């Protein structure tokens, strides 16, 4: 399948309906994904990005539906990660003399992935390559998503190809945002931002400010995953700007696991306390919930209350991965607290609080823990704990 974005500009990528785990098993892709590659026909021929390696031949067949692949002059590698550069080895066997256009960091990382000495051309922000009628202009975009990342803009057609930025893992038989369910698209876009781009929010703000100052027309934003923004394309740029500010909806997530329901009962009582103060909350048992979906909810909320029973002086293993994520993702403007049941020494609450502090999540109050199963009086204290958290959170 190929799709024309504008005259002479084609999507020649691949839809991967069945990938449900991305980055190894780090990121859940319930709705699959696409690897978007764009073919530009001018006096010179350019391909912007490729696809993940196993799909190289499918991409090459798509290109062949439009032109002889050997006519490609330039291959733009906006980003070295293998879901976009993975098609290079198969492609470059067919066009060994083509120029591979990379950022300065891409010049370091792409050869380290493929150990091939292709004809590289390094570009930096503001550099351009004329294709004939129109030109490609490059903008470095470090950390969106890797240090090597860059955006490519096609003059004349006003198409921005920003690679991972503004994308989402979303497989579809349609290519454009005006052809699909907007709610589903935004669910995946915010998940992508929350789980991948959050730590780089300050860079996102700076990059968008820089881009707006260029005052260039943008008719289409064509990222490397998911749908292409054709209807009101700048809507996703404005959303990124909003997401990067770290605003929240004032609600709370309670994240926990439980062995014999004692910690769960405590969590339910804490939730009652939140409710009494009119604070909305969501409740996630990490033994059965998807980590990336929960992190997306964390991204939207102000409060994070985490519970685990003690296990071997530590925490249940189901809780540990999301604590690692919180440390790495560095969500802005969050507050937190800890709770849990214990049997002997009870270091569980202290471990959670230490993680919250490392994640720069302000601990609003001393955690609450009770031995074995909580009594009626202890559960009342958990309700009060929830109330106090809600009051402090509103004041924070
Ligand atoms: Fe879709 Fe950072 O690769």
Coordinates of C-alpha atoms and ligand atoms in Angstrom, one line a residue:
X1 CA 0.0 0.0 0.0
X2 CA 1.2 3.5 -0.8
X3 CA -0.6 6.8 -0.1
X4 CA 0.0 10.2 -1.6
X5 CA 0.3 13.0 0.9
X6 CA 0.6 15.7 -1.7
X7 CA 1.6 15.5 -5.4
X8 CA 4.9 13.7 -5.5
X9 CA 5.1 12.9 -1.8
X10 CA 4.1 9.3 -0.8
X11 CA 3.8 7.3 2.4
X12 CA 5.7 4.0 1.7
X13 CA 5.8 2.7 5.2
X14 CA 4.4 -0.4 6.9
X15 CA 1.5 -1.1 9.2
X16 CA 2.4 -3.5 12.0
X17 CA -0.9 -4.6 13.4
X18 CA 0.3 -7.3 15.7
X19 CA 3.2 -5.8 17.6
X20 CA 2.0 -5.6 21.2
X21 CA 5.3 -5.0 23.0
X22 CA 7.7 -2.3 21.8
X23 CA 11.3 -1.5 22.8
X24 CA 11.7 -5.2 23.6
X25 CA 9.0 -5.5 26.3
X26 CA 9.3 -2.0 27.7
X27 CA 6.3 -0.3 26.0
X28 CA 2.8 -1.9 25.4
X29 CA 1.4 -1.2 22.0
X30 CA -2.2 -2.4 22.3
X31 CA -3.2 -0.8 19.0
X32 CA -0.1 -1.9 17.1
X33 CA 2.0 0.7 15.2
X34 CA 3.2 1.9 11.9
X35 CA 6.7 2.7 10.6
X36 CA 6.3 5.6 8.4
X37 CA 8.7 6.3 5.5
X38 CA 8.1 9.1 3.0
X39 CA 9.2 9.1 -0.7
X40 CA 9.6 12.5 -2.4
X41 CA 9.7 12.6 -6.2
X42 CA 11.4 15.8 -7.5
X43 CA 14.3 16.2 -9.9
X44 CA 16.1 14.3 -7.2
X45 CA 14.5 11.5 -5.3
X46 CA 14.6 11.3 -1.5
X47 CA 13.3 8.8 1.0
X48 CA 12.7 10.2 4.5
X49 CA 13.3 7.4 7.1
X50 CA 12.9 3.7 6.6
X51 CA 11.1 1.0 8.6
X52 CA 12.1 -1.6 11.2
X53 CA 14.5 -4.2 9.7
X54 CA 12.1 -7.2 9.3
X55 CA 9.8 -5.0 7.1
X56 CA 12.6 -3.8 4.8
X57 CA 11.3 -5.7 1.8
X58 CA 7.7 -4.5 2.2
X59 CA 9.0 -0.9 2.2
X60 CA 11.1 -1.6 -0.9
X61 CA 8.1 -3.1 -2.7
X62 CA 6.1 0.0 -1.8
X63 CA 8.7 2.2 -3.3
X64 CA 8.9 0.1 -6.4
X65 CA 5.1 0.7 -6.9
X66 CA 6.0 4.3 -7.5
X67 CA 9.6 4.4 -8.9
X68 CA 12.6 2.2 -9.6
X69 CA 14.2 2.1 -6.1
X70 CA 17.6 2.6 -7.8
X71 CA 16.6 6.2 -8.6
X72 CA 16.8 7.2 -5.0
X73 CA 19.5 9.9 -4.5
X74 CA 19.1 10.7 -0.8
X75 CA 18.0 8.7 2.2
X76 CA 17.3 10.9 5.2
X77 CA 17.8 9.1 8.5
X78 CA 16.1 11.4 11.0
X79 CA 16.8 9.0 13.9
X80 CA 19.1 6.1 14.4
X81 CA 16.7 3.9 16.4
X82 CA 16.2 0.6 14.5
X83 CA 12.4 1.0 14.1
X84 CA 13.3 3.8 11.6
X85 CA 16.8 3.1 10.4
X86 CA 16.4 -0.7 10.3
X87 CA 15.5 -0.7 6.6
X88 CA 18.9 0.9 5.7
X89 CA 21.0 -2.3 5.2
X90 CA 18.6 -3.9 2.7
X91 CA 17.9 -0.6 0.9
X92 CA 21.5 0.4 0.7
X93 CA 22.5 -2.9 -1.0
X94 CA 20.3 -1.7 -3.9
X95 CA 21.5 1.9 -3.9
X96 CA 25.1 1.8 -2.5
X97 CA 26.0 5.2 -4.0
X98 CA 23.0 7.1 -2.5
X99 CA 23.7 9.7 0.1
X100 CA 22.6 8.9 3.7
X101 CA 21.7 12.2 5.4
X102 CA 22.2 12.2 9.1
X103 CA 22.6 14.6 12.1
X104 CA 26.0 14.9 13.7
X105 CA 25.0 12.4 16.4
X106 CA 23.5 10.2 13.8
X107 CA 26.9 10.0 12.1
X108 CA 28.2 8.5 15.3
X109 CA 25.3 6.1 16.1
X110 CA 24.1 4.8 12.7
X111 CA 27.5 3.2 11.8
X112 CA 27.5 1.7 15.3
X113 CA 24.2 -0.1 14.5
X114 CA 25.1 -1.4 11.1
X115 CA 28.9 -1.3 10.7
X116 CA 28.6 -0.1 7.1
X117 CA 30.5 2.8 5.6
X118 CA 27.8 4.4 3.5
X119 CA 28.1 7.7 1.8
X120 CA 27.1 9.9 4.8
X121 CA 26.3 13.6 4.7
X122 CA 26.1 15.4 8.0
X123 CA 23.5 18.2 8.4
X124 CA 22.8 20.6 11.2
X125 CA 19.9 23.0 11.9
X126 CA 19.2 25.3 9.0
X127 CA 21.1 23.2 6.4
X128 CA 19.2 22.3 3.3
X129 CA 19.4 20.1 0.3
X130 CA 17.7 21.1 -3.0
X131 CA 15.8 18.4 -4.7
X132 CA 15.0 20.5 -7.7
X133 CA 11.7 22.4 -7.3
X134 CA 11.7 22.0 -3.5
X135 CA 14.2 21.6 -0.8
X136 CA 14.7 19.6 2.4
X137 CA 15.5 21.7 5.4
X138 CA 16.8 20.1 8.6
X139 CA 16.3 21.0 12.3
X140 CA 18.2 19.2 15.0
X141 CA 15.9 17.9 17.7
X142 CA 18.1 16.2 20.3
X143 CA 16.3 13.9 22.7
X144 CA 13.1 13.9 20.7
X145 CA 13.6 11.0 21.1
X146 CA 17.4 10.3 21.1
X147 CA 20.4 12.6 20.9
X148 CA 20.6 12.1 17.1
X149 CA 17.0 12.9 16.3
X150 CA 16.2 15.6 13.8
X151 CA 13.2 17.0 11.9
X152 CA 13.1 17.3 8.1
X153 CA 10.9 19.9 6.4
X154 CA 9.9 19.9 2.7
X155 CA 9.6 23.4 1.3
X156 CA 6.9 24.0 -1.3
X157 CA 4.8 21.2 0.0
X158 CA 5.0 22.5 3.6
X159 CA 5.4 19.0 5.1
X160 CA 7.2 18.6 8.4
X161 CA 8.6 15.1 9.1
X162 CA 9.6 15.1 12.7
X163 CA 10.2 11.4 13.2
X164 CA 9.1 10.2 16.7
X165 CA 7.8 13.6 17.8
X166 CA 4.1 14.1 17.4
X167 CA 3.6 10.4 16.6
X168 CA 1.8 7.6 18.4
X169 CA 1.7 3.8 18.2
X170 CA -1.5 3.3 16.3
X171 CA -2.1 0.8 13.4
X172 CA -4.8 1.7 11.0
X173 CA -6.0 1.1 7.5
X174 CA -6.2 4.9 7.1
X175 CA -3.2 7.3 7.1
X176 CA -4.6 10.7 8.0
X177 CA -6.1 12.1 11.3
X178 CA -9.3 13.1 9.6
X179 CA -10.0 9.5 8.7
X180 CA -9.7 7.9 12.1
X181 CA -11.2 8.0 15.6
X182 CA -9.7 11.1 17.2
X183 CA -10.2 9.8 20.8
X184 CA -8.2 6.7 20.1
X185 CA -5.5 8.7 18.4
X186 CA -5.1 11.0 21.4
X187 CA -5.1 8.1 23.8
X188 CA -2.1 6.8 22.0
X189 CA -0.5 10.2 21.5
X190 CA -0.6 11.1 25.2
X191 CA 0.6 7.6 26.2
X192 CA 3.6 8.1 23.8
X193 CA 4.3 11.5 25.3
X194 CA 3.9 10.4 28.9
X195 CA 6.1 7.3 28.6
X196 CA 8.7 8.4 26.2
X197 CA 9.0 12.2 26.0
X198 CA 8.2 13.4 29.5
X199 CA 11.8 13.6 30.7
X200 CA 12.6 16.0 27.8
X201 CA 9.6 18.3 28.3
X202 CA 11.9 21.4 28.7
X203 CA 13.5 20.6 25.4
X204 CA 10.0 20.1 23.8
X205 CA 9.0 23.6 24.9
X206 CA 12.3 25.1 23.6
X207 CA 12.0 23.2 20.3
X208 CA 8.4 24.3 19.7
X209 CA 9.3 28.0 20.6
X210 CA 12.3 27.8 18.2
X211 CA 10.1 26.3 15.5
X212 CA 7.3 28.9 15.9
X213 CA 9.9 31.7 15.5
X214 CA 10.8 30.3 12.1
X215 CA 7.2 31.1 11.0
X216 CA 7.2 28.5 8.3
X217 CA 4.0 27.2 6.8
X218 CA 3.0 23.7 7.9
X219 CA 0.2 22.0 5.9
X220 CA 1.0 18.5 7.1
X221 CA 2.9 17.0 10.0
X222 CA 4.0 13.5 9.1
X223 CA 5.6 11.6 12.0
X224 CA 7.2 8.3 11.9
X225 CA 4.6 6.4 13.8
X226 CA 0.8 6.4 13.5
X227 CA -1.4 8.8 11.7
X228 CA -0.4 11.8 9.7
X229 CA -1.7 15.2 10.9
X230 CA -3.4 16.7 7.9
X231 CA -6.5 18.3 9.4
X232 CA -5.5 21.2 11.7
X233 CA -1.9 19.8 11.9
X234 CA -0.7 22.2 14.5
X235 CA -3.2 20.8 17.0
X236 CA -0.7 18.2 18.1
X237 CA 2.1 20.8 18.4
X238 CA -0.2 22.8 20.8
X239 CA -1.0 19.6 22.7
X240 CA 2.7 18.9 23.1
X241 CA 3.2 22.4 24.4
X242 CA 0.5 21.9 26.9
X243 CA 1.7 18.5 28.0
X244 CA 5.2 19.7 28.4
X245 CA 4.1 22.3 31.0
X246 CA 3.3 19.4 33.4
X247 CA -0.2 20.6 34.1
X248 CA -2.5 18.1 35.9
X249 CA -6.2 17.6 36.6
X250 CA -5.9 17.6 40.4
X251 CA -6.8 14.0 40.8
X252 CA -4.9 11.1 42.4
X253 CA -3.8 7.6 41.4
X254 CA -3.5 4.9 44.0
X255 CA -0.9 2.3 42.8
X256 CA -0.4 -0.8 44.8
X257 CA -0.1 -4.6 45.0
X258 CA -1.3 -6.8 47.8
X259 CA -0.5 -10.3 49.2
X260 CA -3.5 -11.2 51.4
X261 CA -5.6 -8.0 50.8
X262 CA -4.4 -6.1 53.8
X263 CA -2.6 -3.4 51.7
X264 CA -5.6 -3.4 49.3
X265 CA -8.0 -2.7 52.2
X266 CA -5.7 0.2 53.3
X267 CA -5.8 1.6 49.8
X268 CA -9.6 1.4 49.6
X269 CA -9.8 3.2 53.0
X270 CA -7.4 5.9 51.8
X271 CA -9.6 6.3 48.6
X272 CA -12.6 6.9 50.9
X273 CA -10.7 9.7 52.5
X274 CA -10.0 11.3 49.1
X275 CA -13.6 10.9 48.2
X276 CA -14.7 12.7 51.4
X277 CA -12.6 15.7 50.3
X278 CA -14.1 15.6 46.8
X279 CA -10.9 14.5 45.1
X280 CA -11.2 12.1 42.2
X281 CA -9.0 9.1 42.0
X282 CA -8.1 6.0 40.0
X283 CA -7.1 2.7 41.6
X284 CA -4.5 0.3 40.0
X285 CA -3.3 -3.1 41.2
X286 CA 0.0 -3.5 39.5
X287 CA -0.3 -7.3 39.5
X288 CA -3.0 -7.0 36.8
X289 CA -2.5 -3.5 35.3
X290 CA -0.4 -2.4 32.3
X291 CA 2.6 -0.3 33.5
X292 CA 2.5 2.1 30.5
X293 CA -1.2 2.7 30.8
X294 CA -0.8 3.4 34.5
X295 CA 2.1 5.8 33.8
X296 CA -0.2 7.6 31.4
X297 CA -2.7 8.1 34.2
X298 CA 0.1 9.3 36.5
X299 CA 1.1 11.9 33.9
X300 CA -2.4 13.4 34.1
X301 CA -2.8 13.5 37.9
X302 CA -1.4 15.5 40.7
X303 CA -1.2 12.9 43.5
X304 CA 0.5 9.5 43.5
X305 CA -0.2 7.3 46.5
X306 CA 1.8 4.0 46.4
X307 CA 1.3 0.9 48.5
X308 CA 3.0 -2.4 48.9
X309 CA 3.2 -4.9 51.6
X310 CA 6.7 -5.7 52.9
X311 CA 8.5 -8.6 51.3
X312 CA 12.0 -9.6 52.5
X313 CA 12.7 -6.1 53.8
X314 CA 11.6 -4.6 50.5
X315 CA 8.6 -4.4 48.2
X316 CA 6.5 -6.8 46.1
X317 CA 8.3 -7.3 42.7
X318 CA 5.2 -6.1 40.8
X319 CA 5.6 -2.6 42.2
X320 CA 9.3 -2.2 41.5
X321 CA 9.2 -1.6 37.7
X322 CA 6.8 1.4 38.0
X323 CA 8.9 2.9 40.8
X324 CA 11.9 2.7 38.4
X325 CA 9.9 4.4 35.7
X326 CA 8.9 7.2 38.1
X327 CA 12.6 7.9 38.8
X328 CA 13.4 8.0 35.1
X329 CA 10.4 9.9 33.8
X330 CA 10.7 12.8 36.2
X331 CA 7.1 13.9 36.1
X332 CA 6.6 17.6 36.9
X333 CA 4.5 19.1 39.7
X334 CA 3.5 15.8 41.5
X335 CA 3.0 15.0 45.2
X336 CA 2.9 11.6 46.8
X337 CA 2.7 9.4 49.8
X338 CA 3.2 5.7 50.7
X339 CA 1.3 3.0 52.6
X340 CA 1.4 -0.7 53.2
X341 CA 0.9 -3.7 55.5
X342 CA 3.9 -5.5 57.1
X343 CA 4.7 -8.5 59.3
X344 CA 8.0 -7.9 60.9
X345 CA 10.3 -4.9 60.4
X346 CA 8.2 -3.0 57.8
X347 CA 10.7 -1.1 55.6
X348 CA 8.2 -1.1 52.7
X349 CA 6.9 2.4 53.3
X350 CA 10.3 3.9 53.7
X351 CA 11.5 2.3 50.4
X352 CA 8.5 3.8 48.5
X353 CA 9.1 7.3 50.1
X354 CA 12.8 7.1 49.1
X355 CA 11.8 6.4 45.5
X356 CA 9.3 9.2 45.5
X357 CA 12.0 11.6 46.6
X358 CA 14.4 10.4 43.9
X359 CA 11.6 10.9 41.4
X360 CA 11.3 14.5 42.6
X361 CA 7.7 13.8 43.8
X362 CA 7.2 15.7 47.0
X363 CA 6.2 13.4 49.9
X364 CA 3.3 15.3 51.6
X365 CA 3.1 13.3 54.8
X366 CA 4.6 10.4 56.6
X367 CA 3.5 7.1 55.2
X368 CA 1.1 4.8 56.9
X369 CA 1.7 1.2 57.8
X370 CA 0.0 -1.4 59.9
X371 CA 1.0 -4.9 61.0
X372 CA -0.8 -7.9 59.4
X373 CA -4.4 -7.2 58.7
X374 CA -5.6 -3.7 59.6
X375 CA -8.3 -3.4 62.3
X376 CA -11.4 -1.2 62.1
X377 CA -9.6 1.6 64.0
X378 CA -6.5 1.3 61.7
X379 CA -8.7 1.5 58.6
X380 CA -10.3 4.6 60.0
X381 CA -6.8 6.1 60.3
X382 CA -6.3 5.2 56.6
X383 CA -9.4 7.2 55.8
X384 CA -8.0 10.1 57.7
X385 CA -4.7 9.7 55.9
X386 CA -6.6 10.0 52.6
X387 CA -8.4 13.1 53.9
X388 CA -5.2 14.8 55.0
X389 CA -3.4 14.0 51.8
X390 CA -6.3 15.5 49.8
X391 CA -6.2 18.7 51.9
X392 CA -2.4 19.1 51.6
X393 CA -2.5 18.3 47.9
X394 CA -5.1 21.1 47.3
X395 CA -2.9 23.5 49.2
X396 CA 0.4 22.4 47.5
Ligands
LIG1 FE1 10.3 5.3 17.0 FE2 12.9 6.5 18.9 O1 12.1 5.4 17.7

